[in-house]
mmCIF file of N, CA, C and O in Angstrom:
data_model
loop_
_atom_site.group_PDB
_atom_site.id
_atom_site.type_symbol
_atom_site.label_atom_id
_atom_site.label_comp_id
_atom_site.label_asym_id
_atom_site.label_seq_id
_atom_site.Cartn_x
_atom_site.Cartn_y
_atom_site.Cartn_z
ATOM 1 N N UNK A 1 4.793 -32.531 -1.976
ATOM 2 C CA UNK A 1 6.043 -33.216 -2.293
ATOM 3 C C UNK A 1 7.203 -32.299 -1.927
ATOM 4 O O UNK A 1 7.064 -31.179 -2.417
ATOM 5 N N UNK A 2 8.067 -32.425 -1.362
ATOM 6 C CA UNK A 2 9.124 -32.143 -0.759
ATOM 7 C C UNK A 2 10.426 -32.149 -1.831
ATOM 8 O O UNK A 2 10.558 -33.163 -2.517
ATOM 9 N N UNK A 3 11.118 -31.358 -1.950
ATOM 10 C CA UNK A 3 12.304 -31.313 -2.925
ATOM 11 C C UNK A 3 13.109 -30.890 -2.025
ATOM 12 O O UNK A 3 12.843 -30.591 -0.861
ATOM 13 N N UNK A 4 14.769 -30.846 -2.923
ATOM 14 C CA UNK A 4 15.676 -30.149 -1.743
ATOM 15 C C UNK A 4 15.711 -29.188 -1.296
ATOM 16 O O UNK A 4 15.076 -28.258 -1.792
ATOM 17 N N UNK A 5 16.684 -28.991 0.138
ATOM 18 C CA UNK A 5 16.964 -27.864 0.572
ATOM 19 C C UNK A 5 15.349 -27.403 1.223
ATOM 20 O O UNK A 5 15.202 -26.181 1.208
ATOM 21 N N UNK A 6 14.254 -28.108 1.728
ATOM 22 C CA UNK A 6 12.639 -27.676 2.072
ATOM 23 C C UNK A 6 11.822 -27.231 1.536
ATOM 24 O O UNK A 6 10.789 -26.895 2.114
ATOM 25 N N UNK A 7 12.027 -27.066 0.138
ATOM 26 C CA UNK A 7 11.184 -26.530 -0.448
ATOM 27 C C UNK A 7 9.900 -27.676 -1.126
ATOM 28 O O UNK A 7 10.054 -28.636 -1.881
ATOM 29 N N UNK A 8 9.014 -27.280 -0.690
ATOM 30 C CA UNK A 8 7.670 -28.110 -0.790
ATOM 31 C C UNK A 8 6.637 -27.683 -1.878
ATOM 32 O O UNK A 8 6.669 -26.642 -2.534
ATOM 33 N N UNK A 9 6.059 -28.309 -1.920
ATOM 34 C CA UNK A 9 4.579 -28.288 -2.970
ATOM 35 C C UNK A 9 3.319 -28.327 -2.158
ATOM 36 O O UNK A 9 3.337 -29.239 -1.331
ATOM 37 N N UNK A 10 2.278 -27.629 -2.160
ATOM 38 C CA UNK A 10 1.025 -28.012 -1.482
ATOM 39 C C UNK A 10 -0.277 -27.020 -1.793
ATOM 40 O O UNK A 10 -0.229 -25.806 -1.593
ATOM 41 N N UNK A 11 -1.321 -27.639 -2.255
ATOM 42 C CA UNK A 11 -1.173 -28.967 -2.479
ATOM 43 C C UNK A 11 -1.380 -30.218 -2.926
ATOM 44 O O UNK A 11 -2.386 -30.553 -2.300
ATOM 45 N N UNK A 12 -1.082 -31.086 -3.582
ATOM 46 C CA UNK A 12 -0.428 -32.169 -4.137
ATOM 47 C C UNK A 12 -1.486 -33.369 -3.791
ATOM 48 O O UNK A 12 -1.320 -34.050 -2.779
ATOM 49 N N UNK A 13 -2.591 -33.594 -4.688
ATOM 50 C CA UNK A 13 -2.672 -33.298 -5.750
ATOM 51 C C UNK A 13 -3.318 -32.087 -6.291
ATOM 52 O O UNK A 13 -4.371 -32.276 -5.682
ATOM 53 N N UNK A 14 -3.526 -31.071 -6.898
ATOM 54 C CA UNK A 14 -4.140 -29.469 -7.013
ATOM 55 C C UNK A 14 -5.051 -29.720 -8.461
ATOM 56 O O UNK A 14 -5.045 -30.640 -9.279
ATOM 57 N N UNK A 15 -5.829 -28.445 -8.361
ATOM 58 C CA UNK A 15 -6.740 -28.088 -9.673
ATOM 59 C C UNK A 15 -5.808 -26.933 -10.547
ATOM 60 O O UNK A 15 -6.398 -26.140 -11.281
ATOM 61 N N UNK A 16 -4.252 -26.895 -10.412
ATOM 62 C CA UNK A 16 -3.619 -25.858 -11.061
ATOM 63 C C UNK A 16 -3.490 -24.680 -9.974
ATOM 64 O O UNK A 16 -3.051 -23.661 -10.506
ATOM 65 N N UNK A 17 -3.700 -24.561 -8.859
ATOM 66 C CA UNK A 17 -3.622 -23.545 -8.107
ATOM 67 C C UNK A 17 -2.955 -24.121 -6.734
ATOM 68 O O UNK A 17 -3.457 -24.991 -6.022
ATOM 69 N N UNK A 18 -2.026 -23.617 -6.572
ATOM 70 C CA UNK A 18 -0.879 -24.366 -5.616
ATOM 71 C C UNK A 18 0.219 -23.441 -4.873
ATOM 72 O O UNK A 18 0.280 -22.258 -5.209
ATOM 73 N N UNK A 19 1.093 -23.940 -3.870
ATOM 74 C CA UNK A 19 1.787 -23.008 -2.928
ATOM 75 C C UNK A 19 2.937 -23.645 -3.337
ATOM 76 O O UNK A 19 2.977 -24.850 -3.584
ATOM 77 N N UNK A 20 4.188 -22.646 -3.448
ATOM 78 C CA UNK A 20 5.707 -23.645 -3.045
ATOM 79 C C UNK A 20 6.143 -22.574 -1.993
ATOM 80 O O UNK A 20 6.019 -21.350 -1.969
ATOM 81 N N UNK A 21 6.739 -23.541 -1.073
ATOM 82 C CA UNK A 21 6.645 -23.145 0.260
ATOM 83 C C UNK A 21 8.480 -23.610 0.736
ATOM 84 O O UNK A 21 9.005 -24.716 0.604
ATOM 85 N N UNK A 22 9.134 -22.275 1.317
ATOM 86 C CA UNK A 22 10.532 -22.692 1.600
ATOM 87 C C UNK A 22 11.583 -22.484 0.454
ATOM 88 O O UNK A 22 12.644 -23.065 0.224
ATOM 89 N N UNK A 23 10.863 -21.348 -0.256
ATOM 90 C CA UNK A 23 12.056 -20.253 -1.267
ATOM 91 C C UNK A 23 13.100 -19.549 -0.723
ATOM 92 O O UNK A 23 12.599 -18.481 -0.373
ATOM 93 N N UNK A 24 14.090 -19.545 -0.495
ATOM 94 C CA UNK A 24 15.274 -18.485 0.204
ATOM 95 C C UNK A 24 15.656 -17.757 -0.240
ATOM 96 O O UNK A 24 16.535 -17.100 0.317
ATOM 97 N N UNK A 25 15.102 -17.379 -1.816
ATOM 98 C CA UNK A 25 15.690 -15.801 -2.623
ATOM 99 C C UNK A 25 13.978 -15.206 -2.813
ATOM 100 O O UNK A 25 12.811 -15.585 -2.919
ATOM 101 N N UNK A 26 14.894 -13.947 -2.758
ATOM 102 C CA UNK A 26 13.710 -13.040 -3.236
ATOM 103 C C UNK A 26 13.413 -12.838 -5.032
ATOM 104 O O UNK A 26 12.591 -12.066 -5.525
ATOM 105 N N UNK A 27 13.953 -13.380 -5.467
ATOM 106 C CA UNK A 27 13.311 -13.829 -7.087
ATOM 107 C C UNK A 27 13.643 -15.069 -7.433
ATOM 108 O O UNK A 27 14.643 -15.494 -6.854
ATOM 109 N N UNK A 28 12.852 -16.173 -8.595
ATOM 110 C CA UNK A 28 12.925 -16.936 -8.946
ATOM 111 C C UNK A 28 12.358 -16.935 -10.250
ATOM 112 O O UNK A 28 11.409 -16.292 -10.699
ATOM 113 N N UNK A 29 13.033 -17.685 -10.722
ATOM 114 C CA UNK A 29 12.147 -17.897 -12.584
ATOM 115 C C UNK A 29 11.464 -19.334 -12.260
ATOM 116 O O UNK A 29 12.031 -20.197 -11.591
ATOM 117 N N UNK A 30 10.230 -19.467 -12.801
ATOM 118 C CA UNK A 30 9.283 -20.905 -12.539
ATOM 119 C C UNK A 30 9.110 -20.801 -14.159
ATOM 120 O O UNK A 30 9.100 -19.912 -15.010
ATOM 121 N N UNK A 31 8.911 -22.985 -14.059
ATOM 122 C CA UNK A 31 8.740 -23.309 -15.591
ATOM 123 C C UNK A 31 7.839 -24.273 -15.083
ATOM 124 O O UNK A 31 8.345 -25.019 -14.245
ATOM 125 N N UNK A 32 6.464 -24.502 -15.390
ATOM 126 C CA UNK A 32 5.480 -25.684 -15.548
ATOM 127 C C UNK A 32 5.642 -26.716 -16.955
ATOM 128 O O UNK A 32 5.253 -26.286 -18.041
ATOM 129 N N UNK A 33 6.061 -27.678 -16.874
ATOM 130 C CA UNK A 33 6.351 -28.667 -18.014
ATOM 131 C C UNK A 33 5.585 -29.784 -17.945
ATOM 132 O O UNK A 33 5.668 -30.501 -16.948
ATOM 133 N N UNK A 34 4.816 -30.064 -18.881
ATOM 134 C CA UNK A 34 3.878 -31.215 -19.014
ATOM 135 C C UNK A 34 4.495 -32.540 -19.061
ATOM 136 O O UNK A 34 5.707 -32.747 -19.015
ATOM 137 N N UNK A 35 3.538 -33.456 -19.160
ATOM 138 C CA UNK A 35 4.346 -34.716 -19.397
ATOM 139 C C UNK A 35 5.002 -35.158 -20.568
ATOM 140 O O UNK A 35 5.798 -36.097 -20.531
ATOM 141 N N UNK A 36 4.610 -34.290 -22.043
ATOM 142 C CA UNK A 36 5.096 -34.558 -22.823
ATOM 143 C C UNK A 36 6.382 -33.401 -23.686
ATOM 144 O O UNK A 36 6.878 -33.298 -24.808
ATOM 145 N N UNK A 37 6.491 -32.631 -22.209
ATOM 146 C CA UNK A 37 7.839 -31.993 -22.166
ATOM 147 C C UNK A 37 7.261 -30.384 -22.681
ATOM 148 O O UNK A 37 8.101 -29.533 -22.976
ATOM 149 N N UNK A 38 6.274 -30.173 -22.731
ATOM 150 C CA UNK A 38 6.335 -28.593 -23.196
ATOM 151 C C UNK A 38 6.118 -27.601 -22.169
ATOM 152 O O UNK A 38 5.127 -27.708 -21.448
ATOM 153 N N UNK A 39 6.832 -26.767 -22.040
ATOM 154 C CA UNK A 39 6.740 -25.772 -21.097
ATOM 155 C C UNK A 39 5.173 -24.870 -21.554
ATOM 156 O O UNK A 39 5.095 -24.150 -22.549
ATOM 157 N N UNK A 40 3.982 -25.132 -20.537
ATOM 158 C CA UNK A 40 3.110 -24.620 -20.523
ATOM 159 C C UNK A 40 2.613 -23.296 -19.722
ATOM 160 O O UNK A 40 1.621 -22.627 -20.015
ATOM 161 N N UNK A 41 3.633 -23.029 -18.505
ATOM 162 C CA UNK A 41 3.792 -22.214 -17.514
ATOM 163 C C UNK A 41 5.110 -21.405 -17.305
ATOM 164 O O UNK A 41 6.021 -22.081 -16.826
ATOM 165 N N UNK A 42 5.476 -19.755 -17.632
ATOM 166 C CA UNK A 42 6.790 -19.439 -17.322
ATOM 167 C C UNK A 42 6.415 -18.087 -16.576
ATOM 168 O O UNK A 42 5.495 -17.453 -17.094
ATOM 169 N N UNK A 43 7.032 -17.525 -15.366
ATOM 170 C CA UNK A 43 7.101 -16.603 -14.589
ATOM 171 C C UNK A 43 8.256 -16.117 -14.032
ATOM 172 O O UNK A 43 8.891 -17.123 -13.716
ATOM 173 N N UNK A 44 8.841 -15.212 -13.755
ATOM 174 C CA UNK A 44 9.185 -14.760 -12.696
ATOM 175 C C UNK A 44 9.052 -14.126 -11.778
ATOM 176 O O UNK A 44 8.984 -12.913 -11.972
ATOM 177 N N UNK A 45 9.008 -14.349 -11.159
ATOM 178 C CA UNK A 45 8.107 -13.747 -9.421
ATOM 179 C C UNK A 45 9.344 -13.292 -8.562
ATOM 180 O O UNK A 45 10.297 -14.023 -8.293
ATOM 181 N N UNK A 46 9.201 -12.018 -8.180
ATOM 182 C CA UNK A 46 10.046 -11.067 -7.440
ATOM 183 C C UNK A 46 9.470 -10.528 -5.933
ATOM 184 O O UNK A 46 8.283 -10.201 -5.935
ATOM 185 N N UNK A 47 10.033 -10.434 -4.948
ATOM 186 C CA UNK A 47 9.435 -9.695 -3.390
ATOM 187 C C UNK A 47 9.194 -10.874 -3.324
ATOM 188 O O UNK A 47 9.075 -11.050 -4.536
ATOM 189 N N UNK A 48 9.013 -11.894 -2.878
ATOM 190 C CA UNK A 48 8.780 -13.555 -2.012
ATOM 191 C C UNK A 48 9.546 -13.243 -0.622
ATOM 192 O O UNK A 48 10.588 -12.753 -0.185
ATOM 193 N N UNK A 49 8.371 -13.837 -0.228
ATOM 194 C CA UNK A 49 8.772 -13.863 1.410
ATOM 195 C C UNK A 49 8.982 -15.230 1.803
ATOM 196 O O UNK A 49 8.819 -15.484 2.996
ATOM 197 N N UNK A 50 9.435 -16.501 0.734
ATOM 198 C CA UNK A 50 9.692 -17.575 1.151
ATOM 199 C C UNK A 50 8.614 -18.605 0.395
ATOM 200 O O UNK A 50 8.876 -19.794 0.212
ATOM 201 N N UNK A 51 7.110 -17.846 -0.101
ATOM 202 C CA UNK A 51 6.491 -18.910 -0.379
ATOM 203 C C UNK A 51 6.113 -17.816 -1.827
ATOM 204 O O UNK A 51 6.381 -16.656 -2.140
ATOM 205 N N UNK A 52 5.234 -19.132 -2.522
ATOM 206 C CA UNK A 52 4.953 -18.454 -4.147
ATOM 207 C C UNK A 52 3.792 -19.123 -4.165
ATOM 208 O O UNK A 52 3.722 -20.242 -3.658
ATOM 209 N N UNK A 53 2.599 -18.458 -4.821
ATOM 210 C CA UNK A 53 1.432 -19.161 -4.976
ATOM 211 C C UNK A 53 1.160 -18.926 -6.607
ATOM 212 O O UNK A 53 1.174 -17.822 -7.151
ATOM 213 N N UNK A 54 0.983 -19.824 -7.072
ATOM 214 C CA UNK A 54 0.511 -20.224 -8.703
ATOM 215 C C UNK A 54 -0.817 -20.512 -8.727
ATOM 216 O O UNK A 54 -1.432 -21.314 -8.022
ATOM 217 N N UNK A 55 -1.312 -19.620 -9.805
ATOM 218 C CA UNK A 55 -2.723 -20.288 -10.388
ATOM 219 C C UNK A 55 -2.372 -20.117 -11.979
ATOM 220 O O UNK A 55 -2.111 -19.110 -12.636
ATOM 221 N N UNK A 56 -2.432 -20.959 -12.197
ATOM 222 C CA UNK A 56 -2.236 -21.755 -13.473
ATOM 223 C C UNK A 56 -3.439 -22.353 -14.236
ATOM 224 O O UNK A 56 -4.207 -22.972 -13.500
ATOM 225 N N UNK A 57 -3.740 -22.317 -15.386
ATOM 226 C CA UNK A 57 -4.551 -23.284 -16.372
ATOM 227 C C UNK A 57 -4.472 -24.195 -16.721
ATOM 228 O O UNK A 57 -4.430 -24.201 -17.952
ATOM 229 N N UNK A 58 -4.368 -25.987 -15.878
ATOM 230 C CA UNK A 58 -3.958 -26.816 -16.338
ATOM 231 C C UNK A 58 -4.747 -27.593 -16.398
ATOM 232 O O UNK A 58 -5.671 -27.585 -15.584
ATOM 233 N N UNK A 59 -4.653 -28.574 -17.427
ATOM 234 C CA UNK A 59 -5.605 -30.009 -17.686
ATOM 235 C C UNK A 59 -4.917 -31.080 -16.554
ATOM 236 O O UNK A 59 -3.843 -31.211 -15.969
ATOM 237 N N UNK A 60 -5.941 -31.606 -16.613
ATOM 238 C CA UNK A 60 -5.927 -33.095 -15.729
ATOM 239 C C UNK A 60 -3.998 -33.543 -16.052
ATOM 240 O O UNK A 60 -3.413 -33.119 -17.048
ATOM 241 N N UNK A 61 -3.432 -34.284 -15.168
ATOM 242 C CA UNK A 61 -2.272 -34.614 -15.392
ATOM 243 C C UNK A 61 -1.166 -34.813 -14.649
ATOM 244 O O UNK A 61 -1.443 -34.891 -13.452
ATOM 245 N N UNK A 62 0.204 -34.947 -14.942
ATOM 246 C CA UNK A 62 1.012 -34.953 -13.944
ATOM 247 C C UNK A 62 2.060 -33.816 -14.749
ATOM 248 O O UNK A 62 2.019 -33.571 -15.954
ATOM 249 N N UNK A 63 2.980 -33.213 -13.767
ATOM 250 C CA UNK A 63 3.741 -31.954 -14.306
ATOM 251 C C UNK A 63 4.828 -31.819 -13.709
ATOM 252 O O UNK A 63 4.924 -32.276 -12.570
ATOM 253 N N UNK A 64 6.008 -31.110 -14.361
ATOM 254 C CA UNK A 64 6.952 -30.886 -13.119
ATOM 255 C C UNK A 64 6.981 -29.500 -13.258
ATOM 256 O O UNK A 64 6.489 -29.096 -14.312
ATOM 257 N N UNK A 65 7.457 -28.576 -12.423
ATOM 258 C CA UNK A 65 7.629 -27.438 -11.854
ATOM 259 C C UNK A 65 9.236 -27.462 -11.574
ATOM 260 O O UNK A 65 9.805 -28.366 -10.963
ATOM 261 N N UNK A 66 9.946 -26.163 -12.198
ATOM 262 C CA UNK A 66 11.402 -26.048 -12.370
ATOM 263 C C UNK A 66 11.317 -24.340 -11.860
ATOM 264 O O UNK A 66 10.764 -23.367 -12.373
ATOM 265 N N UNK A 67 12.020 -24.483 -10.797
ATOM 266 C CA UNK A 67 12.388 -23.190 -9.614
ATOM 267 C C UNK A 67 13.856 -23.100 -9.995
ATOM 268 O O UNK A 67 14.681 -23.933 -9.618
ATOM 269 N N UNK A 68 14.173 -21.963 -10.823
ATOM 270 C CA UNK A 68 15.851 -21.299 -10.086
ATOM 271 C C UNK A 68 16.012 -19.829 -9.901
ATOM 272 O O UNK A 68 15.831 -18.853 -10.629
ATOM 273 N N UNK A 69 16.503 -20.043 -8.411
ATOM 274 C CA UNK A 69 16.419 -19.010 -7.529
ATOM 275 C C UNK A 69 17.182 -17.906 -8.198
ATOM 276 O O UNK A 69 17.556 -17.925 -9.371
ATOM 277 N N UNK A 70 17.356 -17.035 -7.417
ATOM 278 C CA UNK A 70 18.743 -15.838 -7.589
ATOM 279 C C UNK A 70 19.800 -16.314 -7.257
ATOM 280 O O UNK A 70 20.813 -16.024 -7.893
ATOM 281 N N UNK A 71 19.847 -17.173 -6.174
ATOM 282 C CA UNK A 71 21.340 -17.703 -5.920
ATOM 283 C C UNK A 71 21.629 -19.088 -6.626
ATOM 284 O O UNK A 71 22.622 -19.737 -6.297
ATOM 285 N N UNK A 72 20.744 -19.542 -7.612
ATOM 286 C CA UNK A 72 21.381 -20.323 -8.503
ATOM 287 C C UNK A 72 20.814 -21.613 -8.043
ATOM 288 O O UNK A 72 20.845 -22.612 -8.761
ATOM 289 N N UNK A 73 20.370 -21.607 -7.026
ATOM 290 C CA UNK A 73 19.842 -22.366 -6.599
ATOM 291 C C UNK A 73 18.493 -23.367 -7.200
ATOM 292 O O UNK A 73 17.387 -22.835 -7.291
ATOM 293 N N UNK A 74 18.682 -24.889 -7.609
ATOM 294 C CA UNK A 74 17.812 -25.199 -8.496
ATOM 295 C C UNK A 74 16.857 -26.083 -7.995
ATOM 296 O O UNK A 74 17.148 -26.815 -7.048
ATOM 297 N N UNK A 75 15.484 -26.113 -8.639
ATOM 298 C CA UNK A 75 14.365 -27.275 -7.970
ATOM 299 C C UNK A 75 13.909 -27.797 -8.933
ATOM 300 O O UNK A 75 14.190 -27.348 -10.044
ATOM 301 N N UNK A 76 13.052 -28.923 -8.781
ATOM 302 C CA UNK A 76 12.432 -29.965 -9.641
ATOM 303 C C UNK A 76 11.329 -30.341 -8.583
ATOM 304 O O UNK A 76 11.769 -30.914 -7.586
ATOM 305 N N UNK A 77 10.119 -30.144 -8.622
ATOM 306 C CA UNK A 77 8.991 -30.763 -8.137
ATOM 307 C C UNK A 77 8.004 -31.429 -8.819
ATOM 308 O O UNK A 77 7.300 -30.622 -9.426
ATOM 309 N N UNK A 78 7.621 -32.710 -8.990
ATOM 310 C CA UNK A 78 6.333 -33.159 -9.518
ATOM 311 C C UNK A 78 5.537 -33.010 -8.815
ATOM 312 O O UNK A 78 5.724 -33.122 -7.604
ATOM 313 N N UNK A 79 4.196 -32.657 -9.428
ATOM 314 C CA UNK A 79 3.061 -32.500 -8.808
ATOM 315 C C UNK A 79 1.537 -32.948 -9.834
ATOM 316 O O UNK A 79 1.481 -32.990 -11.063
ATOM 317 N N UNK A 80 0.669 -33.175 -9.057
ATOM 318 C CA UNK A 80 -0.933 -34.240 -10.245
ATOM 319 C C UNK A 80 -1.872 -32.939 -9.987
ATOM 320 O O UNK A 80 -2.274 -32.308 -9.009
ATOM 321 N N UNK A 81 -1.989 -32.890 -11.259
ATOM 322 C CA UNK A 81 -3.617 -32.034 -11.281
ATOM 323 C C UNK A 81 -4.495 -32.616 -11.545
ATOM 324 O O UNK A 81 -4.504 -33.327 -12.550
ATOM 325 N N UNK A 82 -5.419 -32.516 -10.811
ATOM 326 C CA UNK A 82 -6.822 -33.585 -10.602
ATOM 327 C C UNK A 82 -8.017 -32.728 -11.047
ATOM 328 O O UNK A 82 -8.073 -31.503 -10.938
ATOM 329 N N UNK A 83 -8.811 -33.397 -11.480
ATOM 330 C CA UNK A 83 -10.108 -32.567 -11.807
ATOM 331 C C UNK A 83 -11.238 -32.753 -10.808
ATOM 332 O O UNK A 83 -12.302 -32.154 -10.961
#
């Protein structure tokens, strides 16, 4: 799934282990949020060369993923974890 500015998800649908692809800062804070709104996933990941790979512990489901960069820059991706 594709969000703004190129930054992608893949891939979609995942077992919790996934790429976002088309980061333009070298740090970002990531939030994994379930469907019933609880943040189950929080990181910040520093040195990115554009892409971020997550492995995560997630149940079956659908989720969104919340990227903000260093330059303020903000994302929203849904993505399905399949079993």
């Amino acid at each position: 799934k594709d969000g703004k500015g190129g930054v992608r998800l893949y891939p979609n649908p995942n077992r919790g282990s996934f790429t976002v692809a088309g980061i333009t800062s070298p740090e970002v804070h990531v939030e994994i949020i379930n469907a019933v709104g609880q943040v189950v996933y929080r990181d910040r990941a520093t040195q990115l060369t554009g892409e971020l790979t997550i492995k995560a512990q997630l149940t079956q489901g659908i989720y969104l993923i919340k990227l903000q960069e260093n330059n303020n820059q903000k994302q929203t991706l849904k993505f399905t974890v399949a079993e």
